[in-house]
GROMACS .gro file of C-alpha atoms in nm:
model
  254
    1UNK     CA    1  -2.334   2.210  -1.287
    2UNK     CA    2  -2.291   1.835  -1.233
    3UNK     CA    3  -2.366   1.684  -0.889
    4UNK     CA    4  -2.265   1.353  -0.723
    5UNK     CA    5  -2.648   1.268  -0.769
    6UNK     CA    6  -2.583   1.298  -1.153
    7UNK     CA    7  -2.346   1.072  -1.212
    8UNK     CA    8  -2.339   0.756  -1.317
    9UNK     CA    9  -2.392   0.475  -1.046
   10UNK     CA   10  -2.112   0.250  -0.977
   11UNK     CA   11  -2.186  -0.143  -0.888
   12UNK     CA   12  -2.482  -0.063  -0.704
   13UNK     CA   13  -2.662  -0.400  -0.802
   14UNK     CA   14  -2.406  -0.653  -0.709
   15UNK     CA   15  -2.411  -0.812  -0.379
   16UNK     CA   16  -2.023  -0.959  -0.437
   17UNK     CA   17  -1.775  -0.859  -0.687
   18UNK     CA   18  -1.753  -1.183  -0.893
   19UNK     CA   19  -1.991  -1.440  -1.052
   20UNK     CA   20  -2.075  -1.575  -0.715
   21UNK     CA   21  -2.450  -1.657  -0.628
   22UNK     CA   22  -2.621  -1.633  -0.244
   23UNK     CA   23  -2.641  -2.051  -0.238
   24UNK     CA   24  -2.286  -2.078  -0.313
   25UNK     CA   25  -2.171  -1.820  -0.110
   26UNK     CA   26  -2.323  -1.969   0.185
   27UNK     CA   27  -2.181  -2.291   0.125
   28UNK     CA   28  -1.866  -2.160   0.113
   29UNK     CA   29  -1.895  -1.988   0.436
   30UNK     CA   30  -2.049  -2.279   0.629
   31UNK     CA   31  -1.756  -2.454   0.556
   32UNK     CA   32  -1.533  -2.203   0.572
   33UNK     CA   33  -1.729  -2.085   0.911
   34UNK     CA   34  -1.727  -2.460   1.119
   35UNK     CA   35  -1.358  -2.427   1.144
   36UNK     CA   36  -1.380  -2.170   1.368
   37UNK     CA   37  -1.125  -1.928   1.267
   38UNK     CA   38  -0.987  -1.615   1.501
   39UNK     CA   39  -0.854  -1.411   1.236
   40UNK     CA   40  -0.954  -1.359   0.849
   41UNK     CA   41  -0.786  -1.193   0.626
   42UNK     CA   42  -0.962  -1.104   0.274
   43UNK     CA   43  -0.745  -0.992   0.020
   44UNK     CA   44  -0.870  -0.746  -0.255
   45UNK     CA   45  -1.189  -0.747  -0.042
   46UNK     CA   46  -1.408  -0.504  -0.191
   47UNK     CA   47  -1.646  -0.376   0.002
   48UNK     CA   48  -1.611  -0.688   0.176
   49UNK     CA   49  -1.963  -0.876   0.161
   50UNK     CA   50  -1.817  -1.246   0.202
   51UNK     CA   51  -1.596  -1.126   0.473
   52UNK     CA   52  -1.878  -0.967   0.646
   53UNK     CA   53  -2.081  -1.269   0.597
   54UNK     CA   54  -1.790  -1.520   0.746
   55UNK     CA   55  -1.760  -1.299   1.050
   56UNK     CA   56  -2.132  -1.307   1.100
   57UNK     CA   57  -2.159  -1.691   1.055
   58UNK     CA   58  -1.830  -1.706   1.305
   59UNK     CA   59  -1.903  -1.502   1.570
   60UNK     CA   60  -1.554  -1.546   1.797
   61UNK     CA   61  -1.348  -1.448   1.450
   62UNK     CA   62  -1.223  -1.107   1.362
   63UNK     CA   63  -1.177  -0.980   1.054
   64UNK     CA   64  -0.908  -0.759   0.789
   65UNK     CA   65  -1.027  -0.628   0.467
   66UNK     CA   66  -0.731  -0.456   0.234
   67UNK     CA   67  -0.813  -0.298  -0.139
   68UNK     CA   68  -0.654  -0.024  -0.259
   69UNK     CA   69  -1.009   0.149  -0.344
   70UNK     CA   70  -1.139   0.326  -0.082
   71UNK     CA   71  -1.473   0.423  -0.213
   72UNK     CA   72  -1.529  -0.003  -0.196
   73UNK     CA   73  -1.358   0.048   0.133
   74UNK     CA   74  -1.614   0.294   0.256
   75UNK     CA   75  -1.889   0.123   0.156
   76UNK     CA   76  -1.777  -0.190   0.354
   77UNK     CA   77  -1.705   0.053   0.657
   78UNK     CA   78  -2.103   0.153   0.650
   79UNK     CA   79  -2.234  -0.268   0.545
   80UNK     CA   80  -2.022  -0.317   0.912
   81UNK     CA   81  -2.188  -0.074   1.055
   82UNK     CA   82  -2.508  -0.138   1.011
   83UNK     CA   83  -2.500  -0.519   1.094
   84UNK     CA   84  -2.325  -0.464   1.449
   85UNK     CA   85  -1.996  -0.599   1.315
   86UNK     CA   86  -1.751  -0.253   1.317
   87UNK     CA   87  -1.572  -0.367   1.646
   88UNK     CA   88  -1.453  -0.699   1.478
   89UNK     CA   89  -1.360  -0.596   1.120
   90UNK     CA   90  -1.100  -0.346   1.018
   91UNK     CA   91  -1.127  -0.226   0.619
   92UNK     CA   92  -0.765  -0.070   0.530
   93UNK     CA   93  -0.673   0.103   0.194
   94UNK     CA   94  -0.307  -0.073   0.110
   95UNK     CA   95  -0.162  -0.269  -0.144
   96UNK     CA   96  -0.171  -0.689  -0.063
   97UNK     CA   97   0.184  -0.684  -0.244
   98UNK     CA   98   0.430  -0.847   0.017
   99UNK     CA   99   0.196  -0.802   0.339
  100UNK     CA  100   0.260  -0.892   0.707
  101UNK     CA  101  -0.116  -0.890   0.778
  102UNK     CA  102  -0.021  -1.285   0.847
  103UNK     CA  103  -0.038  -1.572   0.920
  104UNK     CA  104  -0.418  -1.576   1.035
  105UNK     CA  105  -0.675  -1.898   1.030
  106UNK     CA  106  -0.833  -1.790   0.685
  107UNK     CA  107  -0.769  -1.611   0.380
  108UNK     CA  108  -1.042  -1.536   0.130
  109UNK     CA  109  -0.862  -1.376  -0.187
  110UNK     CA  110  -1.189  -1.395  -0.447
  111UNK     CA  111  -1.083  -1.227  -0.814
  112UNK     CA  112  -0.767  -1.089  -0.634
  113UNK     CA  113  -0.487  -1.267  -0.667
  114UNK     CA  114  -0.279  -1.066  -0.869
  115UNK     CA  115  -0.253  -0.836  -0.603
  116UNK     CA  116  -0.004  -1.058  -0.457
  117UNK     CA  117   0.255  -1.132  -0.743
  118UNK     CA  118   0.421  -0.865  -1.017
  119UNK     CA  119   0.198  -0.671  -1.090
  120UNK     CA  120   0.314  -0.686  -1.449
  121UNK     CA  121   0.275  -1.040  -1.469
  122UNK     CA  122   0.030  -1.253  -1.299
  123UNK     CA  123   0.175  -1.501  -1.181
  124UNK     CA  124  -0.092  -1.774  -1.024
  125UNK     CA  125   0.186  -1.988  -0.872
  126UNK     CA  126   0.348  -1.703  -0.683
  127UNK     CA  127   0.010  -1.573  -0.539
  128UNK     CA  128  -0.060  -1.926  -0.398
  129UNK     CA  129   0.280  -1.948  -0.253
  130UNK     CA  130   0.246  -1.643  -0.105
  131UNK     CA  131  -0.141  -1.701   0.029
  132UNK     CA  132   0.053  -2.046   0.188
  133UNK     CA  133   0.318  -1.804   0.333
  134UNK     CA  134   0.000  -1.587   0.501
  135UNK     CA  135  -0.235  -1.855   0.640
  136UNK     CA  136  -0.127  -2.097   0.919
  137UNK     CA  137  -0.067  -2.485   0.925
  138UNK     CA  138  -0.422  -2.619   0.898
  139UNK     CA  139  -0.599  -2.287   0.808
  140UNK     CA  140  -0.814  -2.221   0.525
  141UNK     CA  141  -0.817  -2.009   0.188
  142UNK     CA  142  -1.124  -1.985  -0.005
  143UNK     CA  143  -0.955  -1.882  -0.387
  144UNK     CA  144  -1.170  -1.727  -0.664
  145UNK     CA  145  -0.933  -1.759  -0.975
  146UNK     CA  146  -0.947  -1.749  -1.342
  147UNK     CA  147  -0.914  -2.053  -1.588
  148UNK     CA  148  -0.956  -2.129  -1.892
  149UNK     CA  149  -1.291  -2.390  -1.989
  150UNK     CA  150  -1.088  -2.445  -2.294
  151UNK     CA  151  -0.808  -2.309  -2.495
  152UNK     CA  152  -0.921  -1.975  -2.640
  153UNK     CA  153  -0.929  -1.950  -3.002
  154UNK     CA  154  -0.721  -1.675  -3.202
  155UNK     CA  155  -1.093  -1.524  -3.243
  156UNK     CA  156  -1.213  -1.548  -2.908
  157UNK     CA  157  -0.905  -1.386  -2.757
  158UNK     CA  158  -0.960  -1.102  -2.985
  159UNK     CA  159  -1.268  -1.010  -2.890
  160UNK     CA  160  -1.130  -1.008  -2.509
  161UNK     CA  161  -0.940  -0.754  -2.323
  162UNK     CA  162  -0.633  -0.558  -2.470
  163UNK     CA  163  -0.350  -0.767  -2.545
  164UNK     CA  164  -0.536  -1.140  -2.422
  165UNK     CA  165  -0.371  -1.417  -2.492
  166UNK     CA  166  -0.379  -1.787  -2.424
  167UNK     CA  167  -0.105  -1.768  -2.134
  168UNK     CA  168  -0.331  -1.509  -1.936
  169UNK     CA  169  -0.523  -1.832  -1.754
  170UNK     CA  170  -0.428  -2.186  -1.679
  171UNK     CA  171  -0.661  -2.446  -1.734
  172UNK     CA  172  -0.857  -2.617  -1.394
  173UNK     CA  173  -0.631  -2.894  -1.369
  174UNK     CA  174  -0.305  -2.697  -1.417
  175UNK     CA  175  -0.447  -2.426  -1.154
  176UNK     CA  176  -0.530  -2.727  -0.887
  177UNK     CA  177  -0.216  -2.849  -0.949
  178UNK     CA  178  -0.034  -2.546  -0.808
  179UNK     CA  179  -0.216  -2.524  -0.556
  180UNK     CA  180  -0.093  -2.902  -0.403
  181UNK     CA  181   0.275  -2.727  -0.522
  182UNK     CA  182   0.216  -2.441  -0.346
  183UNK     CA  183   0.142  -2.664   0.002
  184UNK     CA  184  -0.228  -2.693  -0.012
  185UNK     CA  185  -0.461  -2.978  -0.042
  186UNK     CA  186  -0.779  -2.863  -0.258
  187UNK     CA  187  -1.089  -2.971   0.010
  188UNK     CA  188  -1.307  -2.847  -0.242
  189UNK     CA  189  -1.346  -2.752  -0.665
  190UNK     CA  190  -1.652  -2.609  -0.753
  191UNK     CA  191  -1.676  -2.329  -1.074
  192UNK     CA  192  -1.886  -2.017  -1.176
  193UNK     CA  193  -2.193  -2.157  -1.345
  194UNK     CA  194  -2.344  -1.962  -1.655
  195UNK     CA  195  -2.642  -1.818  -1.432
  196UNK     CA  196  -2.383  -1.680  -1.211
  197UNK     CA  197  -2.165  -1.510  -1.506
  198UNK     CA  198  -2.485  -1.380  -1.620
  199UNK     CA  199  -2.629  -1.218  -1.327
  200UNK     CA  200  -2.287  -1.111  -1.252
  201UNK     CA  201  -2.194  -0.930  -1.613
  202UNK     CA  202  -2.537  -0.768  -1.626
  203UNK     CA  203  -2.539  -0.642  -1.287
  204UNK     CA  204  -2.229  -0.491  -1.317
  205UNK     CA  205  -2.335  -0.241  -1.574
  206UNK     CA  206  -2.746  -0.232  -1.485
  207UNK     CA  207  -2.736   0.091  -1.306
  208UNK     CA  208  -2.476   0.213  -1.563
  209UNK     CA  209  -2.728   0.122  -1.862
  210UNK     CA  210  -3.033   0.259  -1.649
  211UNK     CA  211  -2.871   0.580  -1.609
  212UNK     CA  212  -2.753   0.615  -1.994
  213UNK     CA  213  -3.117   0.562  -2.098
  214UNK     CA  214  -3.245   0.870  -1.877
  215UNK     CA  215  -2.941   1.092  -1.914
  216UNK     CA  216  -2.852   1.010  -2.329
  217UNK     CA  217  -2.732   1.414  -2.347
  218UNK     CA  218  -2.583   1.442  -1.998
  219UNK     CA  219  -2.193   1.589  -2.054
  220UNK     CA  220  -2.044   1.240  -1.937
  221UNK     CA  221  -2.292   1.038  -2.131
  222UNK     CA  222  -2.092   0.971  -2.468
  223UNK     CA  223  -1.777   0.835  -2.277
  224UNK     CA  224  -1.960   0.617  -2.023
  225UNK     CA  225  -2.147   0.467  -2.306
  226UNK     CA  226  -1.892   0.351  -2.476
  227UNK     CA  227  -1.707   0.213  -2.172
  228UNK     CA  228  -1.972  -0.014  -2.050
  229UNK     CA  229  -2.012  -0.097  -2.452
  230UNK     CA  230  -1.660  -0.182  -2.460
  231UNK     CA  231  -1.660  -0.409  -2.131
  232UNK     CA  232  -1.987  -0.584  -2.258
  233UNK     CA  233  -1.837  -0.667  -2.564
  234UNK     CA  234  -1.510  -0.829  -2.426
  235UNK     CA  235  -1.801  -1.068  -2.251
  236UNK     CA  236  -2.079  -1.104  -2.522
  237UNK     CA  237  -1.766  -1.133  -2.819
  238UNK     CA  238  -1.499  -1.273  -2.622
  239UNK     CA  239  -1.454  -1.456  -2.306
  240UNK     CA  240  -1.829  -1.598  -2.259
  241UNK     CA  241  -1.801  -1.962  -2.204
  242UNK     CA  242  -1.427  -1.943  -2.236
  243UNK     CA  243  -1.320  -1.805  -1.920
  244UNK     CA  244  -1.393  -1.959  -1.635
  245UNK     CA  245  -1.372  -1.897  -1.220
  246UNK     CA  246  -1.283  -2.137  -0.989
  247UNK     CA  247  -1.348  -2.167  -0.610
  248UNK     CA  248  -1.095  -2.349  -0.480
  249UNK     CA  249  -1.104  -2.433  -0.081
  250UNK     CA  250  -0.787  -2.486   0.065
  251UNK     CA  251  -0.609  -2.667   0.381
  252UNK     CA  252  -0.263  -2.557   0.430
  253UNK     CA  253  -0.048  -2.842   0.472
  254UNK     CA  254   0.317  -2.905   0.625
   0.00000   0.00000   0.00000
């Protein structure tokens, strides 16, 4: 009989969802932070460690987590708990598709933007004309989105996801650029370094790989292993160096 215990470990050693590291996460929330926002709203949020994090560096603010998985959801329920912040942050399992939960003082949408356009078609111009339509005059989104470093080769988009291809990502300039369209002024451009990918892609499958090494004949082995073989190789074959992130800081503008 298989038991919660024996299965394989989900995310367990990442701190954020993304390849963000602890010096630039606290940059962005010092600056994010000495605005002094009331309300922040954080978009695909995980289990909501950088919201967590802005509420504890802005201790007046209150805070609204939405994903649409609640196990993340839970988790972030139990990180609020246990740092004295449950009273001012709400975690709610809905879909960021066309929501009301605005206008607030800051948005952080972090690797989630497609959760506000079609979902059939990711649209980065409609998701930062909608993230314009949520935060008020003045306020501030903090934007973790996808670009190209350069133009993928018919090679390197093979070796990516099902179905990549070069239109999936803009490059930096073209992303910034709809961003000042959209009705934001870009306070700040900074990008995922190659430490951060690193640590990020091998955390996300460590306790995965860990647990396939001790468990090689357990009954879910053969089809984990050759998930987490299939993600790393989209990285290690495809997308490395290619694909970017950007952290965009935003002031809403008139």
């Amino acid at each position: 009989m298989t038991t919660q215990n024996d299965l394989p470990p989900r995310l367990g050693s990442l701190t954020f969802h993304g390849p963000l590291s602890e010096a630039r996460a606290a940059r962005l929330i010092e600056r994010l932070a000495a605005t002094g926002p009331a309300d922040v709203l954080d978009i695909g949020c995980g289990w909501g460690e950088l919201l967590l994090r802005v509420l504890d560096a802005a201790p007046t603010a209150k805070g609204i987590g939405i994903d649409i998985n609640a196990e993340d959801l839970a988790r972030g329920r139990k990180l609020a708990e246990a740092r004295g912040l449950a009273d001012r942050v709400e975690f709610v399992e809905e879909s960021a598709l066309g929501t009301e939960r605005g206008p607030v003082d800051a948005i952080l949408c972090l690797g989630s933007s497609q959760a506000l356009c079609d979902p059939e078609v990711h649209d980065p111009a409609a998701a930062l004309r909608e993230l314009r339509r949520l935060v008020r005059l003045g306020g501030r989104v903090v934007l973790g989105e996808g670009f190209w470093e350069h133009a993928p080769t018919e090679a390197e988009l093979a070796g990516m996801w099902p179905g990549a291809h070069s239109g999936d990502h803009l490059s930096l300039g073209a992303l910034v650029d709809l961003a000042i369209e959209a009705g934001f002024r870009p306070a700040w451009i900074e990008t995922a370094s190659q430490d951060e990918w690193e640590e990020f892609e091998s955390g996300y499958r460590y306790d995965t790989e860990v647990w396939l090494a001790a468990h090689p004949d357990h009954p879910l082995a053969a089809e984990t292993r050759e998930r987490v073989d299939r993600q790393r190789s989209t990285w290690v074959n495809g997308y490395r160096g290619v694909l970017g992130i950007a952290y965009l800081t935003l002031v809403a503008v008139a």
